[in-house]
Short mmCIF file of N, CA, C and O in Angstrom, two decimals:
data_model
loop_
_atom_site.label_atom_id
_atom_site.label_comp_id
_atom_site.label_asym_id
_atom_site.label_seq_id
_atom_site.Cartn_x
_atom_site.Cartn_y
_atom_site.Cartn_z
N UNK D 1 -6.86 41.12 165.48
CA UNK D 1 -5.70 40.70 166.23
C UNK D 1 -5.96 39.28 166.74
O UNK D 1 -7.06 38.93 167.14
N UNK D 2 -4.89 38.49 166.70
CA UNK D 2 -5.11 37.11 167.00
C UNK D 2 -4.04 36.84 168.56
O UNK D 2 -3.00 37.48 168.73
N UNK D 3 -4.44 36.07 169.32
CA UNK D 3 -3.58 35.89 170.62
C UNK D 3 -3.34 34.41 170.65
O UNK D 3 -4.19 33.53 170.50
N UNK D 4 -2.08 34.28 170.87
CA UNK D 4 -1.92 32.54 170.93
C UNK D 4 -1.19 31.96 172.13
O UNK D 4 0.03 32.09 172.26
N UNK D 5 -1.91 31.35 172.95
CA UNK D 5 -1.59 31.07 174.59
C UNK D 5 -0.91 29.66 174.07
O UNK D 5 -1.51 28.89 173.33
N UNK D 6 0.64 29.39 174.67
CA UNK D 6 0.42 28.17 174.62
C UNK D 6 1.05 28.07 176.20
O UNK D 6 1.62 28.98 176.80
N UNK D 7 0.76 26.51 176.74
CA UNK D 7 1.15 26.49 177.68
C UNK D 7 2.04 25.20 177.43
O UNK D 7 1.76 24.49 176.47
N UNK D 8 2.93 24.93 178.12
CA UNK D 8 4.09 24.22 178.46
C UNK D 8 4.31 23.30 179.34
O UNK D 8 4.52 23.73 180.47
N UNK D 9 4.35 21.67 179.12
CA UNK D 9 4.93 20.99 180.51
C UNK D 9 6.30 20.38 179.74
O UNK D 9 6.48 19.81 178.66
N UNK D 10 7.01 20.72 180.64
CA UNK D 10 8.37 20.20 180.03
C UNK D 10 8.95 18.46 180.77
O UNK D 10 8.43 18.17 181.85
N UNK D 11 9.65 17.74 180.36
CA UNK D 11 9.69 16.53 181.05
C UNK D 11 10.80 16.76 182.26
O UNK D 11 11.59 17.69 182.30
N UNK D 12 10.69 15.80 183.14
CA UNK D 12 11.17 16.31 184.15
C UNK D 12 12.62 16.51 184.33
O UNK D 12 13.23 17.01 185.27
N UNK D 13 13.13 15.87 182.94
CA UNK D 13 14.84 16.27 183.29
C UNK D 13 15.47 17.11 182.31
O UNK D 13 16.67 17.20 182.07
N UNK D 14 14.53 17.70 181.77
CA UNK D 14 14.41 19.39 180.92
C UNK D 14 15.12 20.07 181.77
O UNK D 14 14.63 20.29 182.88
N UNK D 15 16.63 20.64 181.39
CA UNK D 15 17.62 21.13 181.56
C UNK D 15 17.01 22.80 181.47
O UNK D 15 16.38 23.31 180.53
N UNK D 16 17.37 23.36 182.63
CA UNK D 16 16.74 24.58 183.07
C UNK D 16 17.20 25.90 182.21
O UNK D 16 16.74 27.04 182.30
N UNK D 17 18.31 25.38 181.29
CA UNK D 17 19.54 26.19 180.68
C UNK D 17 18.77 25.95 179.15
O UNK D 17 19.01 26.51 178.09
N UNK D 18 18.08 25.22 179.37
CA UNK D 18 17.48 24.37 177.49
C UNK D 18 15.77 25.03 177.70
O UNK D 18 15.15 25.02 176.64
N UNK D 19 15.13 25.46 178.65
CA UNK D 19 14.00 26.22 178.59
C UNK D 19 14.24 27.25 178.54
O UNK D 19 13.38 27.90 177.94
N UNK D 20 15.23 27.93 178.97
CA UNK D 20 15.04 29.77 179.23
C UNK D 20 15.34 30.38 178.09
O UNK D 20 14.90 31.44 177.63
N UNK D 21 16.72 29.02 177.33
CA UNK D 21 17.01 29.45 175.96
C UNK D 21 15.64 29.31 174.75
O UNK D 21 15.99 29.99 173.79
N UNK D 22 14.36 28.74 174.49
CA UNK D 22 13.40 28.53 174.13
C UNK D 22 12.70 29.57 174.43
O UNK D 22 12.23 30.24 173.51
N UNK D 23 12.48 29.92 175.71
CA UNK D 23 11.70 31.06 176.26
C UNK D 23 12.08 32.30 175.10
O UNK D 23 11.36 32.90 174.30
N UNK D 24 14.01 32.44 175.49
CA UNK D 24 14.01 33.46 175.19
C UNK D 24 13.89 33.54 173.54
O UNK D 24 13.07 34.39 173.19
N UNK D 25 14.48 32.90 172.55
CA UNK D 25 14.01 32.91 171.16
C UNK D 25 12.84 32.75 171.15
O UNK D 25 12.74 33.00 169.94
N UNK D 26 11.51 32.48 171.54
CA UNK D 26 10.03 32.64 171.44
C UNK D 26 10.35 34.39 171.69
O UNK D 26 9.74 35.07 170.86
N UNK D 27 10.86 34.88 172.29
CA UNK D 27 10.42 36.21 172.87
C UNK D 27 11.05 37.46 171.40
O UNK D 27 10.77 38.65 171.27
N UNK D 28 11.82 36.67 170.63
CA UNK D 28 13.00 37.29 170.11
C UNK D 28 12.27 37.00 168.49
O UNK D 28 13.03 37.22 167.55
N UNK D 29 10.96 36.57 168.19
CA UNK D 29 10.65 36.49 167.60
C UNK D 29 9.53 37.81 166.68
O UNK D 29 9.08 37.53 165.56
N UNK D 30 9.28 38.92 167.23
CA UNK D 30 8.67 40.02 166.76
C UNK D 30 9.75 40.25 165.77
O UNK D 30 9.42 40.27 164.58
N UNK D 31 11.36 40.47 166.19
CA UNK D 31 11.57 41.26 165.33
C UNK D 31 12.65 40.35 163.97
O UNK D 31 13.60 40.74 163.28
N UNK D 32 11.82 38.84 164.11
CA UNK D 32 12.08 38.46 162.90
C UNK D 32 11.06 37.68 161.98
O UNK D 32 11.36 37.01 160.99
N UNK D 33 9.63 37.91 162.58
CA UNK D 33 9.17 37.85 161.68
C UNK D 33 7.85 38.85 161.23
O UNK D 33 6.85 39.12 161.89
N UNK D 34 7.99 39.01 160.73
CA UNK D 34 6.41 40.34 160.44
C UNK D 34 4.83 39.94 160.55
O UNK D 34 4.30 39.16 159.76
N UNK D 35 4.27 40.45 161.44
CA UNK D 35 3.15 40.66 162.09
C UNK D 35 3.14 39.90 163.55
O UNK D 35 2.06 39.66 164.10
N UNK D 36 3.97 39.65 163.95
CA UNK D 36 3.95 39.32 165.28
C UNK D 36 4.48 40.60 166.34
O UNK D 36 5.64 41.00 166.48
N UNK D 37 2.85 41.24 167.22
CA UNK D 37 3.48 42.27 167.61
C UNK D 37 4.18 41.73 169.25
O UNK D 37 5.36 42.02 169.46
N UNK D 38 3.78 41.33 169.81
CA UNK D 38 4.57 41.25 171.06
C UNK D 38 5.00 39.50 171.27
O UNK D 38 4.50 38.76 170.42
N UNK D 39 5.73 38.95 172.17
CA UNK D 39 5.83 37.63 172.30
C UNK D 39 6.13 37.86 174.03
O UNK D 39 7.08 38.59 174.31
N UNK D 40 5.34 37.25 175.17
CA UNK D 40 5.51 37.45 176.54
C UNK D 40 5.77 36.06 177.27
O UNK D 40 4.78 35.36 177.08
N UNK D 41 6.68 35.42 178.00
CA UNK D 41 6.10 34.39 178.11
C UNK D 41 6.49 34.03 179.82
O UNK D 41 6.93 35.07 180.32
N UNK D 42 6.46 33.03 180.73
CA UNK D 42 6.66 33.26 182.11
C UNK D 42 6.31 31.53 183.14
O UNK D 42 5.88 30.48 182.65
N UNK D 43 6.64 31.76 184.39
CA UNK D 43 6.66 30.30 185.12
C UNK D 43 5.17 30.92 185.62
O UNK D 43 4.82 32.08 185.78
N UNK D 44 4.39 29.56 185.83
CA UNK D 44 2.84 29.83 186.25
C UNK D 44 3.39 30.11 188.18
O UNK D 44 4.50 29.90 188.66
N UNK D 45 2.25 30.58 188.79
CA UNK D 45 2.51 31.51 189.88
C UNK D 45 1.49 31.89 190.57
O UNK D 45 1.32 32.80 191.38
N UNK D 46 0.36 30.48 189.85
CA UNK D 46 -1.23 30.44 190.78
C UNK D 46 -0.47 29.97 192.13
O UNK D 46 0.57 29.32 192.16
N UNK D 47 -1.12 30.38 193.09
CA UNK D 47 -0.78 29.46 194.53
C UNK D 47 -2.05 28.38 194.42
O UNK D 47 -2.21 27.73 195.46
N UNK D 48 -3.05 28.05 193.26
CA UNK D 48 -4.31 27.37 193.21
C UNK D 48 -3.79 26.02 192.66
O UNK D 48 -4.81 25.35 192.79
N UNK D 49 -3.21 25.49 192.32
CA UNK D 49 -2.45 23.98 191.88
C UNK D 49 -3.32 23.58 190.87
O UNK D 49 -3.80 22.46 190.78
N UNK D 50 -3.52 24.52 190.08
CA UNK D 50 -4.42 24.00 188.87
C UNK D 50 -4.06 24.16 187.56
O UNK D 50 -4.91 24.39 186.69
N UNK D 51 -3.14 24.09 187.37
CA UNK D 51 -1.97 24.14 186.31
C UNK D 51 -1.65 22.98 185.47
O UNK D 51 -1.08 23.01 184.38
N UNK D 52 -2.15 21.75 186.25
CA UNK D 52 -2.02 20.51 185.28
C UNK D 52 -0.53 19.78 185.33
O UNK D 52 -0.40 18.66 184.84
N UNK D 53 0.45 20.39 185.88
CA UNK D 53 1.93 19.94 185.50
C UNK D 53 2.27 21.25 184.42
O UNK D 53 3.45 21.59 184.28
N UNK D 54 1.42 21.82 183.82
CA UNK D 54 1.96 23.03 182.79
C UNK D 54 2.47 24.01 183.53
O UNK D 54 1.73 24.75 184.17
N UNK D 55 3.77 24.13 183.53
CA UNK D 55 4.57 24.90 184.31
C UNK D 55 4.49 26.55 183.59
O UNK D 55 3.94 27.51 184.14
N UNK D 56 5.19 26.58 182.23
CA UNK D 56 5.26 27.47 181.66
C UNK D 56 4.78 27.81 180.57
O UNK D 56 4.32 26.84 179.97
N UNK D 57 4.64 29.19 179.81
CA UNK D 57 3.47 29.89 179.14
C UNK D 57 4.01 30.44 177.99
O UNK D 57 5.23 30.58 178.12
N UNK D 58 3.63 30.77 177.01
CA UNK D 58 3.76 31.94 176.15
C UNK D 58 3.00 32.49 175.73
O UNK D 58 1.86 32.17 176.07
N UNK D 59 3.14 33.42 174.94
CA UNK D 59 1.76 34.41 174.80
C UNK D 59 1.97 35.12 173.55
O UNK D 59 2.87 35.92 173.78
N UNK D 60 1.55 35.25 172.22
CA UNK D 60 2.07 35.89 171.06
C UNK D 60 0.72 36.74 171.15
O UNK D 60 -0.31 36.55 171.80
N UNK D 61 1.01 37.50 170.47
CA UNK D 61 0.00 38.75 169.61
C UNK D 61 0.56 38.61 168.19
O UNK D 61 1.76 38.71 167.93
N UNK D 62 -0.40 38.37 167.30
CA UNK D 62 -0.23 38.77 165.96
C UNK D 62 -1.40 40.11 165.35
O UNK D 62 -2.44 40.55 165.84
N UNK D 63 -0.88 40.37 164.48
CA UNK D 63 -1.66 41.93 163.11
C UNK D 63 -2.86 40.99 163.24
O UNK D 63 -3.83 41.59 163.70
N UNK D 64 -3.12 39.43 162.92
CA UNK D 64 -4.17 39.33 161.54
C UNK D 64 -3.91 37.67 162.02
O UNK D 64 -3.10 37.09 162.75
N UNK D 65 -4.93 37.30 161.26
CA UNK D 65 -4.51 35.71 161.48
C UNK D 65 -3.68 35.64 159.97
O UNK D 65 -2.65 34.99 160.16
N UNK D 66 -3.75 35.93 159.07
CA UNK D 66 -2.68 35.77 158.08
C UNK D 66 -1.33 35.98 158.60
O UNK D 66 -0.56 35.30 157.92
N UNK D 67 -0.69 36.62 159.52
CA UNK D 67 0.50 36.71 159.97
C UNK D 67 0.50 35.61 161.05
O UNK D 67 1.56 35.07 161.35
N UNK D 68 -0.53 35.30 161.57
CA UNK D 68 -0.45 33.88 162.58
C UNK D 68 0.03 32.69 161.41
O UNK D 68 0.88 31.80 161.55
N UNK D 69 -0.64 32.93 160.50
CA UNK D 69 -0.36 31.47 159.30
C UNK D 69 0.88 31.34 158.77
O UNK D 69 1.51 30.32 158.46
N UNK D 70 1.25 32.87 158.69
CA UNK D 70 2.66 32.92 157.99
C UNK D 70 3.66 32.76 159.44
O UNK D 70 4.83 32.40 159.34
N UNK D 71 3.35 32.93 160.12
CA UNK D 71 4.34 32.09 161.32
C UNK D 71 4.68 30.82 161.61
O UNK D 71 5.77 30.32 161.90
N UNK D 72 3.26 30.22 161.45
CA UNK D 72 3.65 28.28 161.16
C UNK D 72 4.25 27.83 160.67
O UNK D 72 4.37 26.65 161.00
N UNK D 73 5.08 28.31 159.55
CA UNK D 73 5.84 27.58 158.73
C UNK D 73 7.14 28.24 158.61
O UNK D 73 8.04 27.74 157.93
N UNK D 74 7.26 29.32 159.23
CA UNK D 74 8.57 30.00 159.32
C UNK D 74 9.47 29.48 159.46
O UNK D 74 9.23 28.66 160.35
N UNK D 75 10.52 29.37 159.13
CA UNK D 75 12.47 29.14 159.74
C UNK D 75 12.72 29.05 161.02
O UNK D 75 13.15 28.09 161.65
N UNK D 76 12.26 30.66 161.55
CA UNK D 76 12.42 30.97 162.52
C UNK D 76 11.63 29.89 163.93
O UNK D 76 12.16 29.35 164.90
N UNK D 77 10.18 29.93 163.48
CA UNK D 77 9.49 29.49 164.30
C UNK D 77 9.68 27.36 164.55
O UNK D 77 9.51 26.66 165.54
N UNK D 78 10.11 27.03 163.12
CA UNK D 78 10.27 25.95 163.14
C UNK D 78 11.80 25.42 163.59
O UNK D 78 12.10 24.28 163.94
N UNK D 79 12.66 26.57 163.47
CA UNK D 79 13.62 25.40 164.48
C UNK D 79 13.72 25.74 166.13
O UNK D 79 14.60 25.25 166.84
N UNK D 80 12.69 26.63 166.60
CA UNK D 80 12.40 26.47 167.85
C UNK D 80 11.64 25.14 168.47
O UNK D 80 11.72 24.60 169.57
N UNK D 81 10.83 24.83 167.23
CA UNK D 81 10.34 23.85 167.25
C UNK D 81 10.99 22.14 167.83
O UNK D 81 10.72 21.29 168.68
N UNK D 82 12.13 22.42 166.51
CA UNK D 82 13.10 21.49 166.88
C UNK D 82 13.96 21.55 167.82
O UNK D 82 14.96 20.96 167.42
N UNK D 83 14.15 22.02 169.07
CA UNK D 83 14.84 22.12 170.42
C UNK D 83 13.96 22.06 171.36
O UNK D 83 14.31 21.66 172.47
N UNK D 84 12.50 22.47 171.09
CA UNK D 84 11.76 22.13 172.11
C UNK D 84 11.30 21.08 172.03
O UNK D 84 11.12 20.60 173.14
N UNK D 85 10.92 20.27 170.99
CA UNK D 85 9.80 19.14 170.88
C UNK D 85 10.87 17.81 172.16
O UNK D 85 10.44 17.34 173.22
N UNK D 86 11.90 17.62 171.68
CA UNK D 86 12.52 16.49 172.65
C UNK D 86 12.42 17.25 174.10
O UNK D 86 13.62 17.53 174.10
N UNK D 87 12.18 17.54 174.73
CA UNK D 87 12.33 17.95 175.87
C UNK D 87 10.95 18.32 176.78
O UNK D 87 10.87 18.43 178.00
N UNK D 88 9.91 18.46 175.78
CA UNK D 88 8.25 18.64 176.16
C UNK D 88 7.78 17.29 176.12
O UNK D 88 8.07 16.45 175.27
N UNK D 89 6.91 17.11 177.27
CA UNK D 89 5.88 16.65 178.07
C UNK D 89 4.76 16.54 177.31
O UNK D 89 4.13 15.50 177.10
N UNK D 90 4.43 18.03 176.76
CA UNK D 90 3.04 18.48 177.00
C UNK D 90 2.46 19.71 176.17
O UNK D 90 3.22 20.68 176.20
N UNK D 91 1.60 19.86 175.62
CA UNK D 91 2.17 21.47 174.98
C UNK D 91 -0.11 21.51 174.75
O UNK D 91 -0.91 20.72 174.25
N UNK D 92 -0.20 22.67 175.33
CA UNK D 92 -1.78 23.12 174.91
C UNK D 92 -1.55 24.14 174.13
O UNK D 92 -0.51 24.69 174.51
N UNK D 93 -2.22 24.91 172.83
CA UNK D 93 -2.10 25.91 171.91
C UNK D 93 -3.24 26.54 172.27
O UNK D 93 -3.88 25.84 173.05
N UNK D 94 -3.91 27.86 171.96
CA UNK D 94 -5.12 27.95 172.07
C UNK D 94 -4.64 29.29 171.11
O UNK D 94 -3.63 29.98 171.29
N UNK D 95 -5.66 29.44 170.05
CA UNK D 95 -5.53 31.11 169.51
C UNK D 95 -6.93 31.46 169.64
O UNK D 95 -7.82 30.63 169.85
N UNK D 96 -7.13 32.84 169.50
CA UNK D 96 -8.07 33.51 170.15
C UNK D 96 -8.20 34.64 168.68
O UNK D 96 -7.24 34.81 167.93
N UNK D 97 -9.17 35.15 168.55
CA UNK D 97 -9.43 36.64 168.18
C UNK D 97 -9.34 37.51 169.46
O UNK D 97 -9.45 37.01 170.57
N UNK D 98 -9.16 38.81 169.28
CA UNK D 98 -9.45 40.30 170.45
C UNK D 98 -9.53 40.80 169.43
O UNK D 98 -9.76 42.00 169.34
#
């Protein structure tokens, strides 16, 4: 199983109506593409100010890293791409094995 954290700084006049819609197609993504089992994502909510400006998160689970690979290049995943990129700051990826 592969986990892929990314975190989020959006620029500061990132329309609050233009993230939630991003949020929510990141979230809406299990059940269009195969091997992605969950998609979670949320506003950070340390009271520790160590966040960087990275406000917000996502969180995928994939089967396999072959279903992580076959996500990169998806339809799906790439025109989320294109609504978020003008409007981000900032973007950290991190994938993981569990």
């Amino acid at each position: 199983m592969i986990k892929r954290i990314i975190m989020l700084k959006f620029k500061v006049d990132a329309e609050q109506q233009a993230i939630s819609d991003i949020l929510s197609k990141m979230e809406s993504l299990p059940s269009k593409i195969d091997g992605i089992t969950s998609v979670d994502s949320g506003v950070d909510q340390s009271p520790e100010g160590m966040n960087k400006g990275f406000t917000h998160i996502v969180q995928l689970t994939f089967e396999n890293k072959d279903a992580r690979d076959s996500y990169l290049p998806h339809p799906d995943h790439e025109s989320i791409k294109q609504i978020c990129m003008p409007i981000l700051e900032d973007m950290l990826v991190f994938d993981c094995a569990v």
